[in-house]
CSV table of C-alpha atoms in Angstrom, one decimal:
chain,number,residue,atom,x,y,z
B,89,MET,CA,-66.7,76.0,13.9
B,90,TYR,CA,-66.4,78.5,16.8
B,91,ALA,CA,-63.5,80.5,15.4
B,92,ASP,CA,-64.3,84.3,15.4
B,93,LYS,CA,-67.3,83.6,17.6
B,94,ARG,CA,-67.8,85.0,21.1
B,95,VAL,CA,-68.3,82.2,23.7
B,96,ARG,CA,-68.6,82.2,27.4
B,97,VAL,CA,-66.2,80.3,29.6
B,98,VAL,CA,-67.0,79.2,33.1
B,99,LEU,CA,-64.0,78.2,35.2
B,100,HIS,CA,-64.3,75.6,38.0
B,101,ALA,CA,-61.7,74.2,40.3
B,102,SER,CA,-61.0,71.1,38.2
B,103,HIS,CA,-62.4,71.9,34.8
B,104,LEU,CA,-63.7,74.6,32.5
B,105,VAL,CA,-66.9,74.7,30.5
B,106,VAL,CA,-67.4,76.7,27.2
B,107,TYR,CA,-70.9,77.9,26.3
B,108,ASP,CA,-72.2,79.3,23.0
B,109,ARG,CA,-75.2,81.3,24.2
B,110,ASN,CA,-76.7,78.8,26.7
B,111,VAL,CA,-75.5,75.6,25.0
B,112,GLU,CA,-72.5,73.8,26.4
B,113,VAL,CA,-70.1,73.2,23.5
B,114,ALA,CA,-67.0,72.0,25.3
B,115,ARG,CA,-65.8,70.8,28.7
B,116,HIS,CA,-62.1,70.5,29.4
B,117,GLU,CA,-59.9,69.6,32.3
B,118,ARG,CA,-58.4,72.7,33.9
B,119,LEU,CA,-54.6,72.7,33.8
B,120,ILE,CA,-52.7,74.2,36.7
B,121,ALA,CA,-49.2,74.5,35.3
B,122,LYS,CA,-48.5,77.6,33.3
B,123,GLY,CA,-47.9,77.0,29.6
B,124,SER,CA,-49.1,73.3,29.8
B,125,CYS,CA,-51.5,71.9,27.2
B,126,ARG,CA,-54.0,69.0,27.0
B,127,LEU,CA,-55.0,67.8,23.6
B,128,ASP,CA,-58.3,66.0,23.2
B,129,LEU,CA,-58.0,63.3,20.6
B,130,ASP,CA,-61.6,63.8,19.5
B,131,HIS,CA,-60.8,67.3,18.2
B,132,TYR,CA,-58.3,65.9,15.7
B,133,LEU,CA,-60.1,62.9,14.3
B,134,GLU,CA,-61.5,64.6,11.2
B,135,ALA,CA,-57.9,65.7,10.2
B,136,LEU,CA,-56.4,62.3,11.1
B,137,ILE,CA,-58.9,60.4,9.0
B,138,ARG,CA,-57.6,62.3,6.0
B,139,LYS,CA,-54.0,61.6,7.1
B,140,PRO,CA,-54.0,58.4,9.0
B,141,GLY,CA,-50.2,58.2,8.8
B,142,ALA,CA,-50.0,60.9,11.5
B,143,PHE,CA,-52.1,59.0,14.0
B,144,PRO,CA,-49.5,56.6,15.5
B,145,GLY,CA,-47.2,59.5,16.6
B,146,ALA,CA,-49.9,62.0,17.6
B,147,THR,CA,-49.5,63.7,20.9
B,148,ALA,CA,-53.2,63.6,21.5
B,149,LEU,CA,-53.1,59.8,21.1
B,150,GLU,CA,-50.4,59.6,23.8
B,151,GLN,CA,-52.3,61.8,26.2
B,152,ALA,CA,-55.5,59.8,25.5
B,153,ARG,CA,-53.5,56.6,26.4
B,154,SER,CA,-52.2,58.1,29.7
B,155,ALA,CA,-55.7,59.3,30.6
B,156,GLY,CA,-57.1,55.8,30.0
B,157,LYS,CA,-59.4,56.8,27.1
B,158,PHE,CA,-57.4,54.8,24.7
B,159,THR,CA,-57.4,51.3,26.2
B,160,PRO,CA,-55.4,48.1,25.5
B,161,VAL,CA,-58.6,46.8,23.8
B,162,HIS,CA,-58.3,49.7,21.3
B,163,ASP,CA,-54.6,48.8,20.7
B,164,ALA,CA,-55.4,45.1,20.2
B,165,TRP,CA,-58.2,45.8,17.8
B,166,TRP,CA,-56.0,48.4,15.9
B,167,ALA,CA,-53.2,45.9,15.6
B,168,GLN,CA,-55.5,43.2,14.1
B,169,ALA,CA,-57.1,45.8,11.8
B,170,ARG,CA,-53.7,46.9,10.5
B,171,LYS,CA,-52.7,43.2,10.0
B,172,VAL,CA,-55.9,42.5,7.9
B,173,HIS,CA,-56.6,45.8,6.1
B,174,GLY,CA,-53.1,47.3,6.0
B,175,GLU,CA,-51.5,50.2,7.9
B,176,ARG,CA,-53.5,53.1,6.3
B,177,ASP,CA,-57.0,51.4,6.1
B,178,GLY,CA,-56.7,49.7,9.5
B,179,THR,CA,-55.8,53.1,11.1
B,180,ARG,CA,-58.7,54.7,9.3
B,181,ALA,CA,-61.1,52.0,10.6
B,182,LEU,CA,-59.8,52.7,14.2
B,183,ILE,CA,-60.5,56.5,13.7
B,184,GLU,CA,-64.0,55.7,12.5
B,185,VAL,CA,-64.4,53.6,15.7
B,186,LEU,CA,-63.2,56.6,17.8
B,187,LEU,CA,-65.8,58.8,16.2
B,188,LEU,CA,-68.4,56.5,17.7
B,189,ASN,CA,-67.6,58.0,21.1
B,190,ARG,CA,-69.5,61.1,20.0
B,191,HIS,CA,-72.7,59.2,19.9
B,192,LEU,CA,-72.2,56.2,22.3
B,193,ALA,CA,-70.8,55.9,25.8
B,194,HIS,CA,-67.0,55.1,26.0
B,195,GLU,CA,-67.7,51.8,27.9
B,196,HIS,CA,-70.1,50.7,25.2
B,197,VAL,CA,-67.6,51.4,22.5
B,198,VAL,CA,-64.9,49.4,24.4
B,199,ALA,CA,-67.4,46.5,24.9
B,200,GLY,CA,-68.1,46.7,21.2
B,201,LEU,CA,-64.4,46.6,20.3
B,202,ALA,CA,-63.8,43.6,22.6
B,203,THR,CA,-66.8,41.7,21.1
B,204,ALA,CA,-65.8,42.5,17.5
B,205,LEU,CA,-62.2,41.5,18.2
B,206,ARG,CA,-63.2,38.1,19.6
B,207,ALA,CA,-65.4,37.6,16.6
B,208,GLY,CA,-62.7,38.7,14.2
B,209,ALA,CA,-64.9,41.5,12.9
B,210,LEU,CA,-62.5,44.3,12.1
B,211,THR,CA,-64.7,47.0,10.6
B,212,ALA,CA,-66.1,50.1,12.3
B,213,ASP,CA,-69.6,49.0,11.4
B,214,ALA,CA,-69.2,45.8,13.3
B,215,VAL,CA,-67.9,47.7,16.3
B,216,ALA,CA,-70.9,50.1,16.0
B,217,LEU,CA,-73.3,47.3,16.0
B,218,GLU,CA,-71.8,45.6,19.0
B,219,ALA,CA,-71.6,48.8,20.9
B,220,ARG,CA,-75.2,49.5,20.3
B,221,LYS,CA,-76.1,46.0,21.4
B,222,ALA,CA,-74.1,46.7,24.6
B,223,ALA,CA,-76.0,49.9,25.2
B,224,GLN,CA,-79.4,48.2,24.6
B,225,ALA,CA,-78.5,45.4,27.0
B,226,GLU,CA,-77.6,47.9,29.7
B,227,ASP,CA,-81.0,49.7,29.2
B,228,GLU,CA,-83.1,46.6,29.4
B,229,PRO,CA,-84.5,45.6,32.8
B,230,THR,CA,-82.9,42.6,34.5
B,231,THR,CA,-86.3,41.1,35.3
B,232,GLY,CA,-88.7,39.9,32.6
B,233,ALA,CA,-91.2,42.7,33.3
B,234,ARG,CA,-92.0,45.2,30.7
B,235,ARG,CA,-91.2,48.8,31.5
B,236,HIS,CA,-94.0,51.2,30.9
B,237,PRO,CA,-93.3,54.8,30.0
B,238,ALA,CA,-93.6,57.0,32.9
B,239,GLY,CA,-96.8,59.0,33.2
B,240,TRP,CA,-96.9,62.7,34.0
B,241,GLN,CA,-97.2,61.8,37.7
B,242,ASP,CA,-93.9,60.0,37.7
B,243,ARG,CA,-92.1,62.8,35.8
B,244,MET,CA,-93.5,65.6,38.0
B,245,ILE,CA,-91.0,67.6,40.0
B,246,ARG,CA,-92.1,67.6,43.6
B,247,HIS,CA,-91.9,70.3,46.2
B,248,PRO,CA,-90.2,69.3,49.5
B,249,ARG,CA,-93.7,69.0,51.1
B,250,GLY,CA,-94.8,66.5,48.6
B,251,SER,CA,-97.0,68.6,46.4
B,252,PRO,CA,-96.1,69.6,42.9
B,253,ALA,CA,-93.6,72.4,42.5
B,254,PRO,CA,-95.5,75.7,42.1
B,255,TRP,CA,-94.2,76.4,38.7
B,256,PHE,CA,-95.1,72.9,37.5
B,257,ARG,CA,-98.8,73.3,38.4
B,258,ARG,CA,-99.6,75.2,35.2
B,259,PHE,CA,-98.8,72.1,33.1
B,260,LEU,CA,-101.1,69.8,35.1
B,261,PRO,CA,-104.3,68.6,33.4
B,262,GLY,CA,-107.8,69.2,34.6
B,263,PRO,CA,-108.9,70.4,38.0
B,264,ARG,CA,-105.4,70.3,39.6
B,265,ARG,CA,-104.5,73.3,37.4
B,266,PRO,CA,-105.2,76.6,39.2
B,267,ARG,CA,-107.4,79.0,37.3
B,268,TYR,CA,-106.2,82.5,36.7
B,269,ARG,CA,-108.4,85.4,35.9
B,270,TRP,CA,-107.2,88.6,34.3
B,271,ALA,CA,-108.7,92.0,35.0
B,272,GLY,CA,-111.7,92.6,32.8
B,273,GLN,CA,-112.7,88.9,32.6
B,274,PRO,CA,-116.2,88.0,33.8
B,275,GLY,CA,-116.0,87.3,37.6
B,276,SER,CA,-112.9,89.4,38.2
B,277,SER,CA,-112.9,92.4,40.5
B,278,GLY,CA,-111.5,94.8,37.9
B,279,ARG,CA,-108.1,95.0,39.4
B,280,THR,CA,-105.2,94.9,37.0
B,281,SER,CA,-103.2,92.2,38.8
B,282,LEU,CA,-103.1,88.4,38.2
B,283,ARG,CA,-105.6,86.7,40.5
B,284,ARG,CA,-106.4,83.1,41.4
């Protein structure tokens, strides 16, 4: 997708960030040893779904295991899926589950895997449903009170002295918004600068 394209890379002490124009497209751990490599399992999922036989021995899978991104819950679900659906289709189902990490938080996907495994639901759709339920349960307030959407007063960025940040004032409704007059408008002094 970004081959033959100019991107900007920002190096930090522990990681590097890749930008396409002003949009962050990748973030990677910075490796210190010369010639070392870190493979991100997510980058290979599209190829592995076409050739699921390469998944068990993939270096990216081993690195994901050692980094804690591929948990024992993943392994248990995968083992059951292979038992029920066969080696190829069970591995494909796991890869579809791993693709959920692009849209849902890792901990929600793991919770969905655990719930689906307990229920015996060994499809990626069942894991996706349970992961979304886990995400919604986390978003709901613990008390029975309804949450109201925040008004503009709650979302407003405040200046250290408590008043709205100066650049934010132009978005305020009504009399709180300062009035600007341009030169040549009725009531202006005729100068060419912006006036309040």
